[in-house]
mmCIF file of C-alpha atoms and ligand atoms in Angstrom:
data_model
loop_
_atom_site.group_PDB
_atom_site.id
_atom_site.type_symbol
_atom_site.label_atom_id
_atom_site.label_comp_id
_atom_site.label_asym_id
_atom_site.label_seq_id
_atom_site.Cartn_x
_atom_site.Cartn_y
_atom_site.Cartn_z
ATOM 1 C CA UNK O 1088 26.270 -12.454 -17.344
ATOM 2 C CA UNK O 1089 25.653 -8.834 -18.829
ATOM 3 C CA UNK O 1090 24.104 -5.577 -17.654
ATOM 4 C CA UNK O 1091 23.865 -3.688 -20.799
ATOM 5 C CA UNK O 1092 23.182 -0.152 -19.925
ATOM 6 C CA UNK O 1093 21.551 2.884 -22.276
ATOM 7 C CA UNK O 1094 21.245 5.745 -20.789
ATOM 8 C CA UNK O 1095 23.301 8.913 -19.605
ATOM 9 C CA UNK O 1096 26.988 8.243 -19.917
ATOM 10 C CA UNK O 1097 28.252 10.206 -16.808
ATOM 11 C CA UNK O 1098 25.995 8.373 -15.100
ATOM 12 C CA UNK O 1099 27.065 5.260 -16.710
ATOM 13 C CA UNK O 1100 30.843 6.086 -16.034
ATOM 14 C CA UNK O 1101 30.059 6.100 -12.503
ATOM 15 C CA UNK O 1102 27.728 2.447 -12.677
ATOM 16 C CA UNK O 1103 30.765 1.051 -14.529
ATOM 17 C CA UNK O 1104 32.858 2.184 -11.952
ATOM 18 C CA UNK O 1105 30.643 0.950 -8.582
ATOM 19 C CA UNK O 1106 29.825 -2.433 -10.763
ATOM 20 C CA UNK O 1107 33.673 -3.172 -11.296
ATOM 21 C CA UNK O 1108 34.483 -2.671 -7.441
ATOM 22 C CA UNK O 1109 31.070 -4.270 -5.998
ATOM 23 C CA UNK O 1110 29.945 -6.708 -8.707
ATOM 24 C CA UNK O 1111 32.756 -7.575 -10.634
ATOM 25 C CA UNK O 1112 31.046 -10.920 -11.678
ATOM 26 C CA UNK O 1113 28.122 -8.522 -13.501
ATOM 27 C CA UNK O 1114 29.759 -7.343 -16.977
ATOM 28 C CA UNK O 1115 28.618 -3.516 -17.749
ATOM 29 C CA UNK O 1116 28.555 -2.869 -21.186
ATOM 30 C CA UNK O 1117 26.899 -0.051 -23.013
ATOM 31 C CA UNK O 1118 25.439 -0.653 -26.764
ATOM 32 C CA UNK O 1119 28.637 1.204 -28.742
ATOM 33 C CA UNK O 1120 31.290 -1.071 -26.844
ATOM 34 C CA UNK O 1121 31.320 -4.809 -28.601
ATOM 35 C CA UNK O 1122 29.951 -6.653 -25.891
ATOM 36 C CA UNK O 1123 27.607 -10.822 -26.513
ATOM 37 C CA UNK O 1124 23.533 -9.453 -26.730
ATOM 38 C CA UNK O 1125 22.890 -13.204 -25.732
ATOM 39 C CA UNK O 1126 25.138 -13.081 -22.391
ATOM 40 C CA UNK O 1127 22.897 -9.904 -21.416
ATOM 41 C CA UNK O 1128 20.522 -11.120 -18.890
ATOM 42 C CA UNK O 1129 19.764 -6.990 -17.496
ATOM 43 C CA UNK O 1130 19.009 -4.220 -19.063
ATOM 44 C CA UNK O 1131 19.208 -0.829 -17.538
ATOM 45 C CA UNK O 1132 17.098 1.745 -19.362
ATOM 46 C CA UNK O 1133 14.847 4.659 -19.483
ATOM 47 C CA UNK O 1134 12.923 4.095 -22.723
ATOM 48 C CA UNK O 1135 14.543 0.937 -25.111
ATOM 49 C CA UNK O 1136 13.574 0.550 -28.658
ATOM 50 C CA UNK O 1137 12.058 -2.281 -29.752
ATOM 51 C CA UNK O 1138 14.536 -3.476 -32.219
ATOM 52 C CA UNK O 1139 17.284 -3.514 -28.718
ATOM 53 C CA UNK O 1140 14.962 -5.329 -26.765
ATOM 54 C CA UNK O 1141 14.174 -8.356 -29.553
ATOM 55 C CA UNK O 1142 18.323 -8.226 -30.253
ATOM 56 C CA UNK O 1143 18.798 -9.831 -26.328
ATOM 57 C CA UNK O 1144 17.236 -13.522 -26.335
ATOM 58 C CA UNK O 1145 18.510 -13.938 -22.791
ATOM 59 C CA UNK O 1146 17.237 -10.923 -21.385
ATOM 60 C CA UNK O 1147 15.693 -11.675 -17.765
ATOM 61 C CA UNK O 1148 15.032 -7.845 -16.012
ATOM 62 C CA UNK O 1149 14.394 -4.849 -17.521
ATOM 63 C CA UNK O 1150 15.048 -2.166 -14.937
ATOM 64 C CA UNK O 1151 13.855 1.383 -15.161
ATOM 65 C CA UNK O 1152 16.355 4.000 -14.447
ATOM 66 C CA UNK O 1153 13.742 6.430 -12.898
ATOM 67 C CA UNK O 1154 10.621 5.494 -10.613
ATOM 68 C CA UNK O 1155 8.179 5.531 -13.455
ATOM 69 C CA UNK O 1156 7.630 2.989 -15.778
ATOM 70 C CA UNK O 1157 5.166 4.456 -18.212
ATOM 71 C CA UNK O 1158 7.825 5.290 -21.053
ATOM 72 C CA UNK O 1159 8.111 1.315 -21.464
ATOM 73 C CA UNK O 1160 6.251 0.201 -24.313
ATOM 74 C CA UNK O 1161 5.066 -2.950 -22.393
ATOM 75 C CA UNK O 1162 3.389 -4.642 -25.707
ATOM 76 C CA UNK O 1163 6.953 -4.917 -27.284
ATOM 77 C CA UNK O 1164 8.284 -6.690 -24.387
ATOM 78 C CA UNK O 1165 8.472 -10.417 -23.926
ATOM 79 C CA UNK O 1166 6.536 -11.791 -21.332
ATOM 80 C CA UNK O 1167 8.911 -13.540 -19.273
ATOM 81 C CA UNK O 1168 10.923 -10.498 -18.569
ATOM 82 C CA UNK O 1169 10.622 -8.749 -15.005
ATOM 83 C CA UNK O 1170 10.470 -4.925 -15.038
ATOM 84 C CA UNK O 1171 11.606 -3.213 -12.406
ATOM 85 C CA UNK O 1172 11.296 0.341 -11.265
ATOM 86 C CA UNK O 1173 13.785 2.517 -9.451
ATOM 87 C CA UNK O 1174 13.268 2.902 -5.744
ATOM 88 C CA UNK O 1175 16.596 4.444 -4.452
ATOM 89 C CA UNK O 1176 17.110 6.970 -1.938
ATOM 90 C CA UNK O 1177 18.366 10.018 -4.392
ATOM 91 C CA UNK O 1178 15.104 10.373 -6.614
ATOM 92 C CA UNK O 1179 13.005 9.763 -2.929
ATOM 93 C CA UNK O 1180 14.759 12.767 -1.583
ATOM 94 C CA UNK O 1181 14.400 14.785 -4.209
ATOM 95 C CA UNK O 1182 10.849 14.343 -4.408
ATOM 96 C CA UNK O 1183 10.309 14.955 -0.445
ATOM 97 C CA UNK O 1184 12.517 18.722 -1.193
ATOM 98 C CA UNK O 1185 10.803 19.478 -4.353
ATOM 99 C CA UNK O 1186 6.720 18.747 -2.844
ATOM 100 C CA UNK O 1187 8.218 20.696 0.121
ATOM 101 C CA UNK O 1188 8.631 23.145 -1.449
ATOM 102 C CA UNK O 1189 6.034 23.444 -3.596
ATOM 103 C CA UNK O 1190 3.362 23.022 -1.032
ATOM 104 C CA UNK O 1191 4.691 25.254 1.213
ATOM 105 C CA UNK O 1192 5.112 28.137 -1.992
ATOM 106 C CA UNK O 1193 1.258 27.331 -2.413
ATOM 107 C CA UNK O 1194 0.197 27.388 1.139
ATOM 108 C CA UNK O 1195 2.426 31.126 1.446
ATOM 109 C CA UNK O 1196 0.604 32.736 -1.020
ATOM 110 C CA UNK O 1197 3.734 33.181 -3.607
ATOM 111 C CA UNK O 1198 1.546 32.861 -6.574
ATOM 112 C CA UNK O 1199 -0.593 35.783 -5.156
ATOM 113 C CA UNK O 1200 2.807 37.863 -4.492
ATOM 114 C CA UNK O 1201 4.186 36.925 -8.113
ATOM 115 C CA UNK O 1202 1.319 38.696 -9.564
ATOM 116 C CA UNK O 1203 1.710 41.632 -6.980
ATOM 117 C CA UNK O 1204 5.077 41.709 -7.573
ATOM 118 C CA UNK O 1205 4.257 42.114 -11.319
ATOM 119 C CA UNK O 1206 2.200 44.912 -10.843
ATOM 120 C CA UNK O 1207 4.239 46.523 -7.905
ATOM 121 C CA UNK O 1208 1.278 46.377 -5.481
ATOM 122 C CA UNK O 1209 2.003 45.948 -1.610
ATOM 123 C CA UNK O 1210 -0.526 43.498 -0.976
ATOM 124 C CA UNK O 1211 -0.427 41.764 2.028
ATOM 125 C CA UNK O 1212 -2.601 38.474 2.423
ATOM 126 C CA UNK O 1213 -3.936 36.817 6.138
ATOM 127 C CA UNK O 1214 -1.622 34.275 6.947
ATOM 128 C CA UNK O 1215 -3.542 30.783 7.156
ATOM 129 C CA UNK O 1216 -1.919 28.663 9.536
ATOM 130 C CA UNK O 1217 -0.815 24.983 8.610
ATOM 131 C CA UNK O 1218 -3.064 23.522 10.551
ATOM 132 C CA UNK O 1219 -6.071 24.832 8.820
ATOM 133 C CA UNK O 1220 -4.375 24.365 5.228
ATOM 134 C CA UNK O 1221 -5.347 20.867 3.974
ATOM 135 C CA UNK O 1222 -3.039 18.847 2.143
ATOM 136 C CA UNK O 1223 -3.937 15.897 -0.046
ATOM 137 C CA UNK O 1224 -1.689 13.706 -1.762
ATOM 138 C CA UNK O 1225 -2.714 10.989 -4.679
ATOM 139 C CA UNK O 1226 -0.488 7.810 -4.978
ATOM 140 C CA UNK O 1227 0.758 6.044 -1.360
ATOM 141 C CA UNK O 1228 3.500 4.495 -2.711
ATOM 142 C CA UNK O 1229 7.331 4.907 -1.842
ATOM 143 C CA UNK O 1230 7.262 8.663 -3.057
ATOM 144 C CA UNK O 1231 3.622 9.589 -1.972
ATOM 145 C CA UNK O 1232 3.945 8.361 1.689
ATOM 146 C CA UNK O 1233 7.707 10.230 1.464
ATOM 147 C CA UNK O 1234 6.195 13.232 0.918
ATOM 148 C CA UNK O 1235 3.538 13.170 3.425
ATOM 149 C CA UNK O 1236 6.001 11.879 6.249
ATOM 150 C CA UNK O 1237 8.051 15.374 5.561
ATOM 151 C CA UNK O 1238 4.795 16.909 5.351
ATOM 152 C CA UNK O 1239 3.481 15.997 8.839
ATOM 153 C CA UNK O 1240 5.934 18.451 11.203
ATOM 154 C CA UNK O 1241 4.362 21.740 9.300
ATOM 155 C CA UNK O 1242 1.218 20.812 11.151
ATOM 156 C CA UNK O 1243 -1.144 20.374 7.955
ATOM 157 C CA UNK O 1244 -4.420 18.088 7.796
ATOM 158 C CA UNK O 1245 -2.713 15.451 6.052
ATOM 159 C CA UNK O 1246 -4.857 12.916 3.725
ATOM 160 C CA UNK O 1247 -3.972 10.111 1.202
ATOM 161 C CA UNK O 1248 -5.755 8.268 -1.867
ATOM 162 C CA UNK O 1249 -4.558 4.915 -3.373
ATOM 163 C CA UNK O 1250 -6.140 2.201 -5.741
ATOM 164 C CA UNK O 1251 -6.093 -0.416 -2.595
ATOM 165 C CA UNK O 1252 -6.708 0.852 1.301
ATOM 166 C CA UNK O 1253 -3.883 2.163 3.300
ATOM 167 C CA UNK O 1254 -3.198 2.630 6.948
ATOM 168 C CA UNK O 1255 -0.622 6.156 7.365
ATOM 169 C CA UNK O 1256 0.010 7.286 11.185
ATOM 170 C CA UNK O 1257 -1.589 11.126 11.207
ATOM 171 C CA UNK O 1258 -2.853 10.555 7.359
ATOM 172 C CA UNK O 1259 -6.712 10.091 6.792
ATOM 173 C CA UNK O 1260 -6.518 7.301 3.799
ATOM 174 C CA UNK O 1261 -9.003 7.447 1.245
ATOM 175 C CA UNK O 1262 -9.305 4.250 -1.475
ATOM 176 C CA UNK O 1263 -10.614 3.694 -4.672
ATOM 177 C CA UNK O 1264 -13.132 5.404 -6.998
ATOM 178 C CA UNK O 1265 -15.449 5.458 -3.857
ATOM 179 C CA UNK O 1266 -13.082 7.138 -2.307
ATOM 180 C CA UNK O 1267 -12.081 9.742 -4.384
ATOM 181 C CA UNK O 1268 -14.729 12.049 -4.157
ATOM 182 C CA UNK O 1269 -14.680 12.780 -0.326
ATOM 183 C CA UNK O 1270 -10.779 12.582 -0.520
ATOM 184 C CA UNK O 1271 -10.628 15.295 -2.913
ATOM 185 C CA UNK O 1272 -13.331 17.476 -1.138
ATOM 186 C CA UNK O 1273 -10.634 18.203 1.650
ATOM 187 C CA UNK O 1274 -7.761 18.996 -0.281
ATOM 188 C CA UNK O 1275 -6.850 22.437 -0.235
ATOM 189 C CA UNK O 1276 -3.644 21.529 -1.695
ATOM 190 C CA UNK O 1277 -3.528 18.906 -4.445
ATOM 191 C CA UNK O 1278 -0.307 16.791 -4.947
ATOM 192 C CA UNK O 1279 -0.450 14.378 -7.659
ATOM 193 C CA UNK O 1280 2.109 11.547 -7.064
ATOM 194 C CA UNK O 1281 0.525 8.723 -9.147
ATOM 195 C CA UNK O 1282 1.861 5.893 -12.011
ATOM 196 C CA UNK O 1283 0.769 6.640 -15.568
ATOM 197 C CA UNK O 1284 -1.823 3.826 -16.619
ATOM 198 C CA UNK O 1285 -4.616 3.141 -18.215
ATOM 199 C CA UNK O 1286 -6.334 3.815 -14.932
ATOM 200 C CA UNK O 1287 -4.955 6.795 -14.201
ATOM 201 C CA UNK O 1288 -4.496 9.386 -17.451
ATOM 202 C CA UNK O 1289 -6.170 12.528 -17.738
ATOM 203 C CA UNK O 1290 -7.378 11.926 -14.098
ATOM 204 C CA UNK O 1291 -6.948 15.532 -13.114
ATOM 205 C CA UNK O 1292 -9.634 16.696 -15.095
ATOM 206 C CA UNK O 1293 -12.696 19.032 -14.784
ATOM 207 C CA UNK O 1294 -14.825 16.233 -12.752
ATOM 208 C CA UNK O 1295 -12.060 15.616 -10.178
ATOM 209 C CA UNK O 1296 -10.529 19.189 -9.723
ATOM 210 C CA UNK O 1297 -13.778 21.354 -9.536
ATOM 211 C CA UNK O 1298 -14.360 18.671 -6.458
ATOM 212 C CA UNK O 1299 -11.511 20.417 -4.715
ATOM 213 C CA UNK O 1300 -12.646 23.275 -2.336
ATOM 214 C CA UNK O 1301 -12.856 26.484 -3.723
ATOM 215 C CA UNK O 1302 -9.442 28.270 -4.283
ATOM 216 C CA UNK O 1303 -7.591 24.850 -4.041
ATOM 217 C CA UNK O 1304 -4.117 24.633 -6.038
ATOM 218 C CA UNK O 1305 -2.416 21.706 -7.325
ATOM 219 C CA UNK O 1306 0.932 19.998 -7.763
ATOM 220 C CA UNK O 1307 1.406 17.947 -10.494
ATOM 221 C CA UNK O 1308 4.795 16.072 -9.826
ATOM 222 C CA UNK O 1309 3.059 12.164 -10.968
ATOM 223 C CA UNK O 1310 2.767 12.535 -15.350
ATOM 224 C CA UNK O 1311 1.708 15.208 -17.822
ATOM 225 C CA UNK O 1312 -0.857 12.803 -18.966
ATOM 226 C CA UNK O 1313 -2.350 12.498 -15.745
ATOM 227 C CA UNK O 1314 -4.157 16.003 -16.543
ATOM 228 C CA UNK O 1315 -6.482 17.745 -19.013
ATOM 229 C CA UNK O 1316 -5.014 20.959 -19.618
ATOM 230 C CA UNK O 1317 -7.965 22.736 -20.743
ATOM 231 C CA UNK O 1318 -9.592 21.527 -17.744
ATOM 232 C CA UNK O 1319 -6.919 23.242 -15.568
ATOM 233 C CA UNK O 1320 -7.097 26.525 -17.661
ATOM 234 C CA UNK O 1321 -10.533 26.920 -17.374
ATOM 235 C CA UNK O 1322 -11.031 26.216 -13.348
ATOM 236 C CA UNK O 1323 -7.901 28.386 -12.440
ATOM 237 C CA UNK O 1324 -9.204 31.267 -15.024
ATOM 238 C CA UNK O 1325 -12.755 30.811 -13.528
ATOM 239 C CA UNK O 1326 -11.310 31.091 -9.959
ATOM 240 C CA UNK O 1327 -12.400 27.809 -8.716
ATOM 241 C CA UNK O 1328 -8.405 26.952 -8.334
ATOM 242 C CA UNK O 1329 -5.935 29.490 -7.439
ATOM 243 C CA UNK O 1330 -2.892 28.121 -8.821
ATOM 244 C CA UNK O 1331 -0.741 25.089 -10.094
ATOM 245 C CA UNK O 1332 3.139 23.654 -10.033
ATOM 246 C CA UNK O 1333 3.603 21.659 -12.650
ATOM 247 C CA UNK O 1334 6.688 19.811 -12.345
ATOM 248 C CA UNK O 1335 5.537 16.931 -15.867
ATOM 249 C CA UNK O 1336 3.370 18.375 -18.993
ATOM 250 C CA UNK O 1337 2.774 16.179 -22.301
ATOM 251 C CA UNK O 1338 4.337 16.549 -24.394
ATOM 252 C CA UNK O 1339 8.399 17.920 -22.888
ATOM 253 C CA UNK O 1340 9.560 19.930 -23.124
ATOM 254 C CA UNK O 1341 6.698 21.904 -23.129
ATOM 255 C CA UNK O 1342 6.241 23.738 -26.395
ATOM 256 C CA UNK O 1343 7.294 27.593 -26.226
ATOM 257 C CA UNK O 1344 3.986 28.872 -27.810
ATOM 258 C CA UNK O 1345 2.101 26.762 -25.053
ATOM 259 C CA UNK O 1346 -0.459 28.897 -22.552
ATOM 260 C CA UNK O 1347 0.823 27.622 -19.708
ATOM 261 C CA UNK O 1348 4.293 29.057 -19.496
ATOM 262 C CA UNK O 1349 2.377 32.630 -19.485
ATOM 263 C CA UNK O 1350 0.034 32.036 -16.749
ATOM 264 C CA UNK O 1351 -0.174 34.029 -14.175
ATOM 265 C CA UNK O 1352 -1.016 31.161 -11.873
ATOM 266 C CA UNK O 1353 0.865 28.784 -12.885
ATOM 267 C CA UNK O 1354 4.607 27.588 -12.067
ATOM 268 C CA UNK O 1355 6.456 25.654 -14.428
ATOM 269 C CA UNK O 1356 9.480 23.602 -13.938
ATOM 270 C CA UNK O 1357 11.415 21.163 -16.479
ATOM 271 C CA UNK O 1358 10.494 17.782 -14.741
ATOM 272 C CA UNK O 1359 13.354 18.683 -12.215
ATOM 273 C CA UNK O 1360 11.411 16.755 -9.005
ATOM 274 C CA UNK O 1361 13.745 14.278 -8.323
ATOM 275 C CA UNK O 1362 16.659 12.831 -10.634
ATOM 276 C CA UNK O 1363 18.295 9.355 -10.130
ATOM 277 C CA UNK O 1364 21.338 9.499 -7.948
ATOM 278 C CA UNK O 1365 23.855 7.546 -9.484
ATOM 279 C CA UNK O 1366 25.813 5.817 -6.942
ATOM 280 C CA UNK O 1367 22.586 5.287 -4.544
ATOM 281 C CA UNK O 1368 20.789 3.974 -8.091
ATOM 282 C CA UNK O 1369 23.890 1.737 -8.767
ATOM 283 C CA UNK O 1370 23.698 0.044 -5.156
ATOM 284 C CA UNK O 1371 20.340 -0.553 -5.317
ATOM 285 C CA UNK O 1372 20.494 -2.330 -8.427
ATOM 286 C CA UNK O 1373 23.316 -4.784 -7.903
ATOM 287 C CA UNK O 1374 21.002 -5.550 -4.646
ATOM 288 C CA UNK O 1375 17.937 -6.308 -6.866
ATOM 289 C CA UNK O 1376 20.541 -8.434 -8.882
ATOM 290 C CA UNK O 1377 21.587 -10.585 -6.091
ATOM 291 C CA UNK O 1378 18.112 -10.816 -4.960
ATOM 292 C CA UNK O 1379 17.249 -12.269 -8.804
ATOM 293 C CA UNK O 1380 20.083 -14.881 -8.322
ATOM 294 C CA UNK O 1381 19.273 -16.205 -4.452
ATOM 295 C CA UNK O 1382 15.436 -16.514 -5.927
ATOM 296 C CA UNK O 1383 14.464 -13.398 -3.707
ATOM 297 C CA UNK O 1384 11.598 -11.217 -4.679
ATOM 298 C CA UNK O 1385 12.834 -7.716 -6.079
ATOM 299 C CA UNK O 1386 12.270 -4.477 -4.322
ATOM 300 C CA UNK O 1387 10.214 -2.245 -7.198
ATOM 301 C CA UNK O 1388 8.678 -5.421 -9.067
ATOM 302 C CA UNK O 1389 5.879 -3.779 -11.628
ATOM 303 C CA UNK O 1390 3.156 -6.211 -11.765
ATOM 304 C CA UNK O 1391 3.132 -6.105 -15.587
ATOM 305 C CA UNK O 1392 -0.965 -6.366 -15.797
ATOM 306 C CA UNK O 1393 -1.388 -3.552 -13.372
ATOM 307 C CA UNK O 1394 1.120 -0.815 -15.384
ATOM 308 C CA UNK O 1395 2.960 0.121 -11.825
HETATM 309 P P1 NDP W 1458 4.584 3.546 -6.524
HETATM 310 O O1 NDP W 1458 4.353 2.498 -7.550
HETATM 311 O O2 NDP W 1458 5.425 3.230 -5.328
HETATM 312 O O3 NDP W 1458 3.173 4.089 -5.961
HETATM 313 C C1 NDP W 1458 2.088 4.311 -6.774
HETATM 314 C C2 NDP W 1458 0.889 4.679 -5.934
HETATM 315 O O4 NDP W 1458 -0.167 5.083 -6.802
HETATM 316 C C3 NDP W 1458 0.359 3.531 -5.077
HETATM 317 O O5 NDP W 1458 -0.055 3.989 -3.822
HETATM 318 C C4 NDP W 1458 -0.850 3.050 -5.884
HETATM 319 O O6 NDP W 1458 -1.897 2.483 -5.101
HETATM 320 C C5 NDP W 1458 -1.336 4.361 -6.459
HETATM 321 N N1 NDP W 1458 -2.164 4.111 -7.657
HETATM 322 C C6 NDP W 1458 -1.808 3.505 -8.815
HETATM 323 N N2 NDP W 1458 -2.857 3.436 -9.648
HETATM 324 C C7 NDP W 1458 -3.905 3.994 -8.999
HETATM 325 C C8 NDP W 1458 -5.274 4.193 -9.313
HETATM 326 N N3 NDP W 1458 -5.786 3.796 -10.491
HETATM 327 N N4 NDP W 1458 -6.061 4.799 -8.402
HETATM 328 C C9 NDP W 1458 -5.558 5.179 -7.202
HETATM 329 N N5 NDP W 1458 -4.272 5.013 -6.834
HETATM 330 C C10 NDP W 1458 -3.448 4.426 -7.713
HETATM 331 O O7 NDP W 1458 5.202 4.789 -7.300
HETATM 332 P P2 NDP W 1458 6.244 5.885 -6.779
HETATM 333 O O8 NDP W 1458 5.708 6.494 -5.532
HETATM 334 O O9 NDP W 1458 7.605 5.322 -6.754
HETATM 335 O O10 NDP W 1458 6.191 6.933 -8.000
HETATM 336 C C11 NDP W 1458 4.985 7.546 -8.380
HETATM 337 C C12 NDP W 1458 5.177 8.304 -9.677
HETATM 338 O O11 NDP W 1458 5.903 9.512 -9.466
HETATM 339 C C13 NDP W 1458 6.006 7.618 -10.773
HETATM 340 O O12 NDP W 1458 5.286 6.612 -11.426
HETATM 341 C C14 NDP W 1458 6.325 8.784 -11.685
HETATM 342 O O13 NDP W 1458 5.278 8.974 -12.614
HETATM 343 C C15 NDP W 1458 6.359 9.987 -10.722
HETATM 344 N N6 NDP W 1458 7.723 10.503 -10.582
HETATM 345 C C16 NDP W 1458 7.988 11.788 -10.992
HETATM 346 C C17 NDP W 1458 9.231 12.328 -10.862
HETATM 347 C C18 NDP W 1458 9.515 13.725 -11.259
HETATM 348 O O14 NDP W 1458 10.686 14.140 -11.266
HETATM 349 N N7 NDP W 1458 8.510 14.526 -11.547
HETATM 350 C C19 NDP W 1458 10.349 11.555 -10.303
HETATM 351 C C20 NDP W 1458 9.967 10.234 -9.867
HETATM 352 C C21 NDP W 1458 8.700 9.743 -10.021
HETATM 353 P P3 NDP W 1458 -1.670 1.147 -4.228
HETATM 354 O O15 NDP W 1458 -0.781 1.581 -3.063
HETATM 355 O O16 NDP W 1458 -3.008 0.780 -3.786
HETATM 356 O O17 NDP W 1458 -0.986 0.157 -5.110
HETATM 357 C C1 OXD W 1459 11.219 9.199 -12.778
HETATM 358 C C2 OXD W 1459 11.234 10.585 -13.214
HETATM 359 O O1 OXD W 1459 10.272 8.470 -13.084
HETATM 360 O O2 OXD W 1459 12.285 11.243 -13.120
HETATM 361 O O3 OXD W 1459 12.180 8.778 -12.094
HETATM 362 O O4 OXD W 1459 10.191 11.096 -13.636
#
């Protein structure tokens, strides 16, 4: 039985490595060493092409090396085979640091003193305490609930949104389109931590965001596609949002010649959020593998109708 693994080598050096000592019984192999596509039964990848995936008749799991499984192209993809996203502690804590700090940038004013900086103006602004600085975040699933559990010691009005209801100590939880509306209206800060589907692109668009209270800002650490980039333009340049962190764009990297890298109000960073943790991701999968053999179910199962 083979893992055949495509994706970073440093990070595969280290897999090999943890795979030898811990699962010796698993063969590694990575597509340049000569390795028997019909004794590979896993396949760790980010995005496979089509022609790798129809060369591996045995192939069983498919298992994302990051949390989001949006880059699979689903239709090319036999049936039978199980995909299975990354839920390891490294990308988790990554993404609880990086929404830290993003909502607490937001909540200090740094956009405000960015643009005072620029124009060397001593500009002081009332400081809004945490408790009266309401914090929404979309997507309750391992990351989303994450970053609201680091969230809750700063004291903000924490709330939640999800496609199916939730129950979060300290967290109101809104569901559902019904939800959505009364969910966003107490959001003064934004954080979108959703999948990429069908369901779910170009959500953060003119109709949701201009819901937000005036002067809200928003965190986009989910998918570039999940927002309308005009949209965002338009409210932040009309005033109706103060400012954005945009962590994902579509397409990356972000072209140079592209508005928002000159926006005053707007933070870019290279989707830097979280990364996957190479001995932490290596663990977990060898778990998922053992859970495949004893019949178990797997942790970070995509049910393949859904798209997460
Ligand atoms: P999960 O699958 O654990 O959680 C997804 C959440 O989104 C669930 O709460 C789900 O609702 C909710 N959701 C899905 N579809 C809808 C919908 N149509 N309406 C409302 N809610 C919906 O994902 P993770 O928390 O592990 O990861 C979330 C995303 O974060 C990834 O898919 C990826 O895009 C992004 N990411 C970004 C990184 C970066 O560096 N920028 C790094 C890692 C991940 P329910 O609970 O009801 O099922
Ligand atoms: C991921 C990512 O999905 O890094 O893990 O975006």
């Amino acid at each position: 039985m083979t893992l055949l693994y495509t994706s970073d080598p440093e990070r595969g050096r280290i897999w090999r490595e943890i795979f030898a000592a811990e699962a010796p019984d698993v063969g590694f192999a990575d597509p340049s060493e000569p390795h028997d596509p019909a004794a590979v039964r896993y396949l760790a990848a980010w995005s496979p092409s089509a022609e790798l995936i129809a060369s591996l008749p045995r192939l069983e799991i498919l298992f994302s090396i990051g949390a989001g499984i949006d880059q699979f192209d689903m239709t090319r993809l036999p049936p039978h085979v199980r995909v299975v996203r990354m839920i390891e502690p490294g990308i988790t804590a990554g993404m609880v640091e990086y929404a830290a700090m993003a909502t607490l940038a937001l909540h200090r004013n740094l956009i405000d003193y960015r643009v005072a900086q620029g124009e060397a103006r001593w500009s002081p602004i009332k400081l809004v305490p945490a408790g009266e600085r309401r914090v929404g975040v979309m997507g309750l699933g391992n990351l989303g609930q994450a970053v609201l559990k680091a969230l809750a010691p700063f004291g903000f009005p924490l709330s939640g949104w999800s496609r199916s209801a939730h129950q979060i100590d300290g967290v109101t939880c809104h569901a559902g389109a019904a939800g959505m509306a009364a969910f966003l209206a107490e959001c003064d800060i934004l954080i979108c931590l959703l999948p990429l589907t069908d369901a779910t692109r170009g959500i953060l668009c003119r109709d949701s965001l201009s819901r937000l209270p005036k002067g809200a800002a928003l965190i986009n650490v989910g998918r570039g596609g999940h927002l309308v980039e005009q949209d965002l333009l338009s409210l932040l340049d009309e005033g109706h949002l103060s400012g954005a962190v945009l962590d994902v764009t579509d397409p990356e990297p972000l072209p140079g010649d592209h508005p928002f890298w000159a926006h005053p109000r707007i933070i870019i960073t290279p989707h830097v959020a979280s990364m996957t943790r190479a001995d932490s991701a290596a663990r977990v999968l060898i778990a998922n593998i053992r859970r495949h053999e004893a019949g178990e179910p797997l942790d970070g199962e995509v049910a393949r109708n859904r798209g997460y």
